[in-house]
């Protein structure tokens, strides 16, 4: 084995140009794979982040109206017992209302949150682009789109008309920007306390909202199912983001499959490349193999030479490929920019994916070396010795 | 003295459709520790005979016994090990590995046997190389040597594993008469000191006549067999 490695190394060194060329070939394959993989993963993560990153991923509500304290505290207890830890568990009381501002009237979904907790899902504090968040009774924050449409200012008064024809005066303490115009025009956010007061509901909520930890986002359906089983009540409705975004999911899946296809074909071309070059090497080196066999090297050892050549080429090809791939990816995020200076696509640099790409290249190289290795094992020394 | 090598009714026919018989019913045996020369015209079948004895080539029919063992009954790995340990080859076209230095070439049969080399074995290799006059070029790449130096490197390589048999195909073909003389003396010394059996193909009458025995091959048959 050691001798095989030694000879392999020497063969590769004695033909530097060819060696570098194969290493470069493998490296380009690996770097394309890493780049495309990072691109697609970044694209998907970006899409998912935009779609569900700041929204409820599992929502628990009652079929008929609101949930009272006793129920929802019990449910939250159940949720906390789930195997999967939650990123955030928040409660909300939502009611439709009509908002009047000067002579304008606007329908509004008034959402009552415990803001500290709801921030875990909606990033509310970061989304406030002007002013502050509602702390006291009858304070509200509105979307930036409403501000622009009606030319509103901080600390102005708006009135909220509930479905029960009650009128409440609110102070606008801030404006938020969720980057989604339906939310920026349709939501008004206040404290849970205030919402419970003005809608005279008492101590109830309309839904429990959950955000999952990043690595279990795609298990939302399973987790929802578990929660449903544990709560075990007919009147409780649980929806998860996956059932609400089926077309997005199938789009992502299609993208993943095409990305795998590209990666598989890149690998196949790398394998074919190495195999054909190594096959030529066996012919180039057949004289040496013949001499070694005449001196008594065993067939297995002579085939190790080419296996090691494959492994060495694969190893350096993979390392160079990773360096190139990362370089290409960073260059892409540095130079392909939107007008505002943010990258067009945030690549997702997933180190375990990169490691796996490298290891696959290494294994593929070893695999590609099998054919030449077998060829060298079959080579008969007399053919070399006789034919000078 | 015992027979270290024996050939019984060895025939060699090349080709399947157009048959070209090169060796005819060769019966030969060699004593352990003897120094033999094989002579004959070009194309008479000398190299073919040597390659069959060296297990590189196979006889079309007949048997070859080495140290009393029938080589037909040996596995591929046994044959490889036998070539490595028992035989030292010097080929007609010397055949060094061009990627390695002269010293590395000399050490190669040892590496095949043991994997790694010790200081002692490197010293031994250098001693042999000094004996054949290669001390100045021992670290040259195999390709960066003259034909004669390459040939002497091949001789040093054949000696490194202390084989019991040395098969040499015109080992001094590229050398001037003085060097030929020195190499011959060296081989003769090894023969006497270690009782190594030598089979040397040569065109050089003077060398042939100094051997214990001369076998002449003519058209694939033994034409003369003179023992001294
Ligand atoms: N592979 C082969 N196929 C067919 N015929 C062959 C083959 N190899 C050798 N021969 C023939 O066998 C005969 C003997 O060849 P061999 O190499 O043994 O001769 P030799 O005595 O060593 O000659 P030289 O002194 O020139 O080296 C030659 O006539 C040659 O043409
Ligand atoms: Mg010959």
XYZ file of C-alpha atoms and ligand atoms in Angstrom:
648
model
C 0.000 0.000 0.000
C 2.710 2.385 1.044
C 4.693 1.504 -2.053
C 1.591 2.044 -4.189
C 1.186 5.496 -2.679
C 4.857 6.310 -3.214
C 4.800 5.269 -6.830
C 1.489 7.055 -7.442
C 2.907 10.261 -6.013
C 6.036 9.929 -8.119
C 4.077 9.250 -11.295
C 1.939 12.317 -10.658
C 4.958 14.475 -9.890
C 6.808 13.336 -12.979
C 3.963 14.546 -15.157
C 3.110 17.847 -13.504
C 1.265 19.441 -16.391
C -1.141 16.564 -16.789
C -1.591 16.264 -13.025
C -2.443 19.946 -12.625
C -4.853 19.738 -15.521
C -6.825 16.879 -13.960
C -6.805 18.562 -10.556
C -8.114 21.715 -12.184
C -10.809 19.700 -13.963
C -11.983 18.143 -10.712
C -11.735 21.501 -8.957
C -13.918 23.215 -11.528
C -16.515 20.471 -11.189
C -16.502 20.754 -7.404
C -16.593 24.543 -7.447
C -19.537 24.620 -9.863
C -21.290 22.164 -7.619
C -20.646 24.221 -4.516
C -21.608 27.450 -6.232
C -24.854 26.115 -7.652
C -25.696 24.376 -4.396
C -25.075 27.523 -2.357
C -26.995 29.613 -4.858
C -30.059 27.382 -4.831
C -29.989 26.931 -1.085
C -29.591 30.678 -0.616
C -32.443 31.319 -3.002
C -34.682 28.897 -1.182
C -33.772 30.171 2.233
C -34.409 33.716 1.079
C -37.792 32.762 -0.298
C -38.783 30.878 2.808
C -37.522 33.657 5.022
C -39.535 36.199 3.073
C -42.622 34.033 3.081
C -42.723 32.641 6.575
C -39.704 34.044 8.366
C -41.785 36.666 10.113
C -45.156 35.087 10.400
C -46.866 32.396 12.360
C -45.811 28.967 11.148
C -48.355 27.063 13.180
C -51.554 28.789 14.302
C -53.910 27.313 16.858
C -57.400 28.731 17.067
C -60.892 27.703 17.964
C -63.501 26.744 15.352
C -66.020 28.928 17.102
C -64.719 32.224 18.409
C -62.177 32.863 21.047
C -60.103 30.787 23.423
C -60.401 31.479 27.107
C -57.483 31.696 29.499
C -57.919 28.298 31.011
C -57.848 26.615 27.618
C -54.968 28.471 26.109
C -52.740 28.160 29.125
C -53.321 24.455 28.993
C -52.504 24.400 25.263
C -49.328 26.344 25.734
C -48.358 23.830 28.374
C -48.903 21.058 25.820
C -46.872 22.885 23.183
C -43.987 23.394 25.558
C -43.864 19.651 26.075
C -43.229 19.049 22.351
C -39.880 17.438 21.497
C -39.089 20.278 19.185
C -38.321 23.515 20.898
C -40.191 26.544 19.624
C -38.514 29.719 18.576
C -41.477 31.723 19.879
C -44.958 31.093 21.291
C -47.209 34.112 21.107
C -50.884 34.836 21.616
C -53.007 37.300 19.680
C -56.470 38.734 19.892
C -57.621 39.789 16.426
C -60.723 41.799 15.627
C -61.889 43.570 12.528
C -62.690 47.249 12.995
C -63.088 50.488 11.109
C -60.556 53.236 11.594
C -61.382 56.879 11.063
C -58.699 59.451 10.485
C -59.809 62.970 9.631
C -62.336 62.436 6.831
C -60.883 59.056 5.824
C -62.206 55.695 6.791
C -60.184 52.478 6.597
C -60.968 48.894 7.566
C -58.376 47.498 9.898
C -57.493 44.221 11.574
C -56.703 45.217 15.124
C -54.179 42.792 16.512
C -53.603 42.689 20.232
C -50.197 41.228 21.107
C -48.015 40.742 24.094
C -45.420 42.680 22.230
C -42.317 41.246 23.846
C -43.390 37.746 22.902
C -44.863 38.600 19.499
C -41.561 40.211 18.581
C -40.139 36.669 18.525
C -42.343 35.952 15.519
C -42.864 39.258 13.784
C -39.678 41.138 14.672
C -41.971 43.996 15.519
C -39.346 46.135 17.204
C -37.108 45.979 14.155
C -40.016 46.638 11.842
C -40.919 49.919 13.490
C -39.460 52.506 11.186
C -40.772 55.546 13.037
C -41.781 56.163 16.651
C -42.014 53.417 19.240
C -44.205 50.464 20.165
C -47.547 50.563 22.068
C -46.959 50.372 25.810
C -49.963 51.990 27.410
C -53.664 51.628 26.908
C -55.109 52.928 23.661
C -51.830 53.242 21.855
C -51.582 51.772 18.361
C -49.020 51.405 15.604
C -49.960 51.416 11.926
C -48.346 50.446 8.649
C -46.077 52.790 6.762
C -48.380 52.573 3.734
C -51.281 54.102 5.692
C -49.057 56.899 6.865
C -48.143 57.749 3.305
C -51.638 57.362 1.957
C -53.272 59.637 4.557
C -50.251 61.757 5.338
C -50.357 60.841 9.013
C -47.902 61.866 11.713
C -46.817 60.423 15.055
C -48.897 61.185 18.154
C -52.018 61.925 16.088
C -55.389 60.594 17.149
C -57.393 57.991 15.223
C -60.735 56.511 16.174
C -61.512 52.818 16.076
C -65.109 51.676 15.573
C -65.743 48.137 16.713
C -68.349 45.835 15.280
C -70.425 46.507 18.359
C -70.597 50.200 17.352
C -68.305 51.255 20.184
C -65.943 54.144 19.388
C -62.464 54.360 20.908
C -59.847 56.984 20.545
C -56.278 55.829 19.911
C -52.949 57.546 19.780
C -50.612 56.539 16.900
C -47.202 55.984 18.550
C -45.347 54.386 15.660
C -45.323 53.135 12.088
C -44.140 49.696 10.995
C -43.003 48.292 7.700
C -43.542 44.545 7.153
C -42.563 44.861 3.472
C -45.926 43.396 2.514
C -48.473 45.981 1.454
C -51.542 44.066 2.643
C -50.102 44.072 6.151
C -48.850 47.638 5.876
C -52.367 48.849 5.063
C -54.475 46.274 6.868
C -52.973 45.841 10.324
C -53.149 47.919 13.452
C -51.114 46.591 16.356
C -51.891 47.302 19.970
C -51.368 45.593 23.315
C -53.328 42.502 24.210
C -54.730 44.380 27.181
C -56.082 47.193 25.035
C -57.571 44.810 22.522
C -59.332 42.874 25.256
C -60.645 46.142 26.691
C -62.040 47.773 23.581
C -63.617 44.638 22.177
C -64.932 43.825 25.656
C -63.996 40.195 25.299
C -62.607 39.652 28.739
C -59.559 37.489 29.237
C -59.507 35.686 25.892
C -57.381 35.385 22.780
C -58.204 34.377 19.226
C -55.116 32.367 18.431
C -51.835 30.949 19.616
C -49.089 31.532 17.092
C -45.884 29.535 16.883
C -42.595 30.041 15.203
C -40.362 26.998 14.855
C -36.655 26.752 15.258
C -34.848 27.035 11.934
C -33.991 23.369 11.563
C -37.567 22.227 12.139
C -39.322 24.696 9.853
C -39.963 21.937 7.336
C -41.419 19.683 10.002
C -44.257 22.137 10.621
C -46.863 19.646 9.401
C -45.632 16.847 11.649
C -45.362 19.131 14.653
C -48.823 20.513 14.008
C -50.120 16.981 13.822
C -48.506 16.085 17.147
C -49.930 19.150 18.830
C -53.334 18.301 17.467
C -53.076 14.805 18.906
C -51.970 16.069 22.284
C -54.633 18.742 22.549
C -57.156 16.270 21.254
C -60.158 18.558 20.854
C -62.562 18.619 17.947
C -63.238 22.329 18.128
C -59.585 23.349 17.912
C -58.219 24.221 14.505
C -54.495 23.979 13.787
C -53.001 25.201 10.515
C -49.363 25.149 9.498
C -47.500 27.126 6.880
C -46.944 24.154 4.625
C -50.627 23.591 3.932
C -51.013 27.309 3.316
C -48.103 27.492 0.850
C -48.364 24.386 -1.261
C -47.440 26.035 -4.535
C -44.354 27.605 -2.984
C -43.338 24.216 -1.657
C -43.723 22.434 -4.951
C -41.752 25.242 -6.596
C -38.959 24.778 -4.101
C -39.006 21.061 -4.615
C -38.723 21.446 -8.369
C -35.805 23.754 -7.849
C -34.106 21.296 -5.517
C -34.525 18.466 -7.969
C -33.071 20.436 -10.845
C -30.213 21.502 -8.623
C -29.519 17.866 -7.724
C -29.666 16.940 -11.391
C -27.096 19.573 -12.256
C -24.884 18.383 -9.445
C -25.184 14.744 -10.440
C -24.280 15.512 -14.044
C -21.345 17.654 -12.998
C -20.117 14.718 -10.921
C -20.619 12.267 -13.767
C -18.571 14.435 -16.076
C -15.854 14.707 -13.437
C -15.818 10.924 -13.013
C -15.657 10.351 -16.764
C -12.877 12.902 -17.050
C -10.768 11.292 -14.358
C -11.477 7.790 -15.600
C -10.418 8.609 -19.150
C -7.291 10.454 -18.112
C -6.282 7.682 -15.731
C -6.986 5.114 -18.433
C -4.505 6.957 -20.616
C -2.066 7.074 -17.716
C -2.154 3.293 -17.415
C -1.165 3.042 -21.052
C 1.508 5.689 -20.601
C 2.837 3.838 -17.597
C 2.391 0.315 -18.858
C 6.137 -0.063 -19.308
C 6.725 0.861 -15.681
C 3.976 -1.465 -14.500
C 5.503 -4.251 -16.586
C 8.926 -3.671 -15.040
C 7.477 -3.604 -11.535
C 5.606 -6.823 -12.191
C 8.732 -8.471 -13.572
C 10.393 -7.462 -10.300
C 7.600 -9.182 -8.431
C 5.107 -6.519 -7.460
C 1.764 -8.203 -6.840
C -1.261 -7.378 -8.977
C -3.096 -5.836 -6.032
C -0.210 -3.518 -5.261
C 0.040 -2.448 -8.875
C -3.638 -1.567 -8.868
C -3.174 0.453 -5.660
C -0.922 2.759 -7.657
C -3.865 3.937 -9.731
C -6.319 3.950 -6.856
C -3.948 6.236 -5.006
C -3.512 8.378 -8.085
C -7.281 8.774 -8.141
C -7.421 9.573 -4.442
C -4.573 12.055 -4.565
C -6.073 13.804 -7.592
C -9.496 13.763 -5.945
C -8.118 15.124 -2.683
C -6.324 18.089 -4.209
C -9.104 18.615 -6.737
C -11.667 18.746 -3.933
C -9.628 21.175 -1.847
C -8.928 23.463 -4.767
C -12.568 23.118 -5.809
C -13.780 24.170 -2.373
C -11.477 27.177 -2.407
C -12.629 28.135 -5.903
C -16.273 27.491 -5.091
C -16.170 29.622 -1.950
C -14.246 32.321 -3.804
C -16.783 32.305 -6.611
C -19.637 32.465 -4.103
C -18.137 35.349 -2.147
C -17.340 37.202 -5.351
C -20.934 36.729 -6.409
C -22.304 38.195 -3.169
C -19.779 41.053 -3.417
C -20.316 42.024 -7.037
C -23.824 40.993 -8.036
C -25.617 43.706 -6.091
C -28.976 45.415 -6.101
C -28.977 49.204 -6.565
C -29.140 49.580 -2.780
C -25.954 47.585 -2.290
C -27.471 44.378 -0.957
C -26.562 41.180 -2.817
C -29.064 40.063 -5.470
C -29.123 36.649 -3.866
C -27.761 35.854 -0.457
C -25.818 32.647 -0.967
C -26.197 30.138 1.742
C -22.777 28.823 2.702
C -23.552 25.486 4.248
C -20.292 23.976 5.456
C -21.599 20.464 5.806
C -22.873 20.620 2.205
C -19.440 21.802 1.092
C -17.714 19.034 3.032
C -20.037 16.490 1.471
C -19.352 17.858 -2.023
C -15.633 17.497 -1.357
C -15.992 13.972 -0.030
C -18.181 12.970 -2.972
C -15.526 14.272 -5.363
C -12.918 12.260 -3.486
C -14.992 9.085 -3.621
C -15.881 9.713 -7.258
C -12.176 10.021 -8.060
C -11.401 6.775 -6.276
C -14.287 5.164 -8.113
C -13.067 6.516 -11.444
C -9.656 5.037 -10.689
C -11.087 1.530 -10.367
C -11.136 0.877 -14.102
C -7.508 1.840 -14.689
C -6.589 -0.006 -11.497
C -8.206 -3.168 -12.802
C -6.499 -2.633 -16.137
C -3.109 -2.358 -14.511
C -3.783 -5.471 -12.476
C -4.414 -7.403 -15.718
C -1.326 -6.126 -17.469
C 1.074 -8.930 -18.379
C 4.751 -8.045 -17.916
C 5.995 -10.218 -20.756
C 4.252 -7.974 -23.281
C 6.419 -5.121 -22.064
C 9.670 -7.030 -21.630
C 9.412 -8.620 -25.065
C 8.437 -5.605 -27.093
C 10.946 -3.099 -25.803
C 25.192 -30.244 -6.028
C 21.451 -30.095 -6.449
C 19.503 -28.988 -9.468
C 18.050 -25.582 -8.831
C 16.473 -25.301 -12.270
C 15.103 -27.934 -14.546
C 13.308 -27.769 -17.911
C 11.585 -30.834 -19.295
C 10.439 -30.995 -22.907
C 9.799 -27.279 -23.079
C 8.237 -26.078 -26.337
C 7.344 -22.544 -27.206
C 5.098 -21.701 -30.104
C 4.131 -18.113 -30.847
C 0.930 -17.309 -32.664
C -2.231 -19.349 -32.939
C -3.050 -19.248 -36.647
C 0.380 -18.837 -38.162
C 2.392 -20.967 -35.788
C 5.965 -19.994 -35.140
C 7.805 -22.536 -33.046
C 10.702 -20.888 -31.263
C 11.784 -23.599 -28.801
C 11.791 -27.342 -29.509
C 11.724 -29.923 -26.711
C 14.266 -28.245 -24.513
C 15.624 -30.425 -21.729
C 18.061 -28.595 -19.496
C 18.996 -28.449 -15.853
C 21.269 -26.152 -13.903
C 23.205 -26.907 -10.735
C 22.876 -24.650 -7.750
C 25.734 -22.185 -7.594
C 26.817 -22.737 -11.184
C 27.816 -19.997 -13.581
C 26.267 -20.645 -17.004
C 26.366 -18.822 -20.274
C 23.860 -19.111 -23.080
C 24.933 -18.185 -26.558
C 23.334 -18.327 -29.957
C 22.474 -16.285 -33.004
C 20.046 -13.457 -32.881
C 16.522 -14.800 -33.023
C 17.545 -18.279 -31.914
C 15.278 -18.183 -28.836
C 17.633 -17.224 -25.992
C 15.486 -14.454 -24.497
C 12.402 -16.601 -24.871
C 14.070 -19.360 -22.882
C 15.186 -16.978 -20.163
C 11.740 -15.389 -19.871
C 10.185 -18.832 -19.461
C 12.651 -19.680 -16.707
C 11.900 -16.309 -15.119
C 8.140 -17.121 -15.155
C 7.402 -14.038 -17.227
C 6.488 -16.167 -20.220
C 4.751 -19.506 -20.316
C 5.950 -22.580 -22.161
C 3.436 -23.871 -24.699
C 4.121 -27.360 -23.387
C 6.591 -28.964 -21.030
C 7.482 -28.311 -17.413
C 9.729 -25.940 -15.538
C 10.906 -26.761 -12.012
C 12.499 -24.172 -9.826
C 13.974 -25.331 -6.528
C 12.103 -28.529 -7.249
C 8.712 -26.847 -7.559
C 6.579 -27.025 -10.651
C 5.829 -23.423 -11.583
C 2.560 -24.457 -13.216
C 1.262 -25.227 -9.751
C 2.115 -21.817 -8.348
C -0.455 -19.026 -7.909
C -0.050 -15.614 -9.472
C 1.034 -14.121 -6.156
C 3.463 -16.951 -5.494
C 5.008 -16.357 -8.894
C 5.303 -12.635 -8.164
C 6.970 -13.322 -4.821
C 9.255 -15.845 -6.454
C 10.322 -13.278 -9.059
C 10.930 -10.796 -6.289
C 12.892 -12.957 -3.843
C 14.458 -15.834 -5.745
C 15.274 -14.235 -9.068
C 17.270 -11.219 -10.041
C 16.569 -10.119 -13.592
C 18.819 -8.125 -15.847
C 16.852 -7.538 -19.021
C 18.235 -7.135 -22.480
C 16.896 -3.596 -22.606
C 17.747 -2.836 -18.959
C 14.351 -1.271 -18.154
C 14.687 1.185 -15.318
C 11.794 3.215 -13.940
C 12.336 6.670 -15.454
C 10.491 8.473 -12.645
C 12.982 7.304 -10.042
C 16.662 7.896 -9.350
C 19.274 5.202 -9.907
C 19.429 4.470 -6.167
C 15.631 4.296 -5.893
C 15.571 1.895 -8.824
C 18.132 -0.317 -7.128
C 16.042 -0.298 -3.936
C 12.757 -1.026 -5.705
C 12.815 -4.865 -5.448
C 13.531 -4.482 -1.738
C 10.637 -2.058 -1.330
C 8.323 -4.455 -3.135
C 9.309 -7.087 -0.594
C 9.402 -5.027 2.604
C 7.480 -1.818 2.063
C 10.104 0.415 3.593
C 13.861 0.590 3.495
C 16.225 0.743 6.447
C 19.504 2.633 6.642
C 21.388 -0.640 6.361
C 19.735 -1.560 3.097
C 20.428 1.886 1.640
C 24.057 1.408 2.631
C 24.052 -2.005 0.989
C 22.546 -0.532 -2.201
C 25.218 2.142 -2.237
C 27.932 -0.480 -1.765
C 26.693 -2.498 -4.707
C 26.471 0.666 -6.779
C 30.052 1.529 -5.842
C 31.137 -1.937 -6.907
C 29.637 -1.450 -10.363
C 31.069 2.068 -10.552
C 27.956 4.169 -10.080
C 28.911 6.181 -6.984
C 28.887 9.445 -8.926
C 25.478 9.042 -10.520
C 23.517 7.220 -7.831
C 21.144 10.149 -7.341
C 20.630 10.823 -11.039
C 17.232 10.186 -12.500
C 17.278 6.917 -14.435
C 16.879 8.782 -17.702
C 19.824 11.065 -16.954
C 22.397 8.317 -17.297
C 24.320 6.783 -20.156
C 23.248 3.443 -21.582
C 26.115 1.681 -19.814
C 25.286 3.329 -16.497
C 21.675 2.286 -16.862
C 22.788 -1.238 -17.528
C 24.977 -1.275 -14.429
C 22.075 0.122 -12.407
C 19.955 -2.778 -13.639
C 22.672 -5.188 -12.499
C 22.800 -3.553 -9.047
C 19.009 -3.807 -8.867
C 19.132 -7.528 -9.650
C 21.531 -8.055 -6.742
C 19.768 -6.099 -4.000
C 17.522 -8.905 -2.699
C 20.316 -11.524 -2.618
C 18.457 -13.756 -5.094
C 19.455 -17.392 -5.491
C 19.281 -17.157 -9.263
C 20.316 -14.349 -11.540
C 18.975 -14.291 -15.077
C 20.844 -11.812 -17.202
C 20.128 -11.055 -20.851
C 23.242 -9.500 -22.335
C 24.115 -7.603 -19.154
C 27.276 -6.145 -20.640
C 25.990 -5.471 -24.106
C 26.468 -1.737 -23.853
C 29.827 -1.732 -22.107
C 33.387 -1.338 -23.289
C 35.667 -4.329 -22.830
C 37.269 -3.001 -19.620
C 33.920 -2.422 -17.933
C 32.690 -5.751 -19.232
C 35.661 -7.377 -17.569
C 35.001 -5.601 -14.237
C 31.317 -6.484 -14.238
C 32.094 -10.047 -15.097
C 34.569 -10.258 -12.200
C 31.943 -8.804 -9.899
C 29.314 -11.336 -10.957
C 31.820 -14.139 -10.609
C 32.680 -12.978 -7.064
C 29.046 -12.905 -6.106
C 28.648 -16.351 -7.596
C 31.507 -17.674 -5.496
C 30.673 -15.842 -2.301
C 26.912 -16.394 -2.157
C 26.621 -19.510 -4.330
C 24.223 -17.581 -6.550
C 23.310 -19.418 -9.735
C 23.905 -17.394 -12.902
C 22.372 -17.774 -16.349
C 23.886 -15.198 -18.635
C 22.989 -14.679 -22.254
C 25.915 -13.169 -24.051
C 27.337 -12.480 -27.454
C 30.739 -11.986 -25.958
C 32.815 -15.094 -26.620
C 35.349 -14.182 -23.937
C 32.683 -13.993 -21.259
C 31.084 -17.199 -22.440
C 34.346 -19.055 -22.273
C 34.943 -18.016 -18.674
C 31.660 -19.591 -17.556
C 31.422 -23.062 -15.979
C 29.202 -24.145 -18.797
C 28.242 -22.921 -22.246
C 24.870 -23.748 -23.745
C 24.425 -22.868 -27.398
C 20.925 -22.489 -28.786
C 20.411 -22.820 -32.495
C 17.030 -22.454 -34.112
C 15.304 -23.240 -30.862
C 17.289 -26.354 -30.095
C 20.297 -27.037 -27.936
C 23.182 -27.243 -30.325
C 26.052 -27.446 -27.870
C 26.318 -27.991 -24.128
C 29.853 -27.762 -22.838
C 30.620 -28.215 -19.150
C 34.053 -27.483 -17.865
N 5.657 -12.142 -29.385
C 6.192 -12.835 -30.377
N 5.406 -13.305 -31.342
C 5.882 -14.033 -32.348
N 7.184 -14.345 -32.471
C 8.056 -13.894 -31.539
C 7.590 -13.115 -30.440
N 8.655 -12.813 -29.678
C 9.724 -13.364 -30.257
N 9.371 -14.005 -31.376
C 10.242 -14.749 -32.245
O 10.911 -15.717 -31.490
C 12.206 -15.893 -31.942
C 13.170 -15.882 -30.788
O 13.168 -14.608 -30.189
P 14.139 -14.274 -28.997
O 13.811 -12.907 -28.540
O 14.034 -15.338 -27.973
O 15.552 -14.291 -29.675
P 16.998 -14.039 -29.065
O 17.751 -15.299 -29.215
O 16.870 -13.456 -27.722
O 17.584 -12.949 -30.059
P 18.521 -11.678 -29.768
O 19.897 -12.205 -29.631
O 18.377 -10.839 -30.974
O 17.993 -11.043 -28.539
C 12.476 -14.800 -32.969
O 12.477 -15.376 -34.254
C 11.320 -13.872 -32.822
O 10.949 -13.377 -34.092
Mg 17.218 -11.617 -26.875
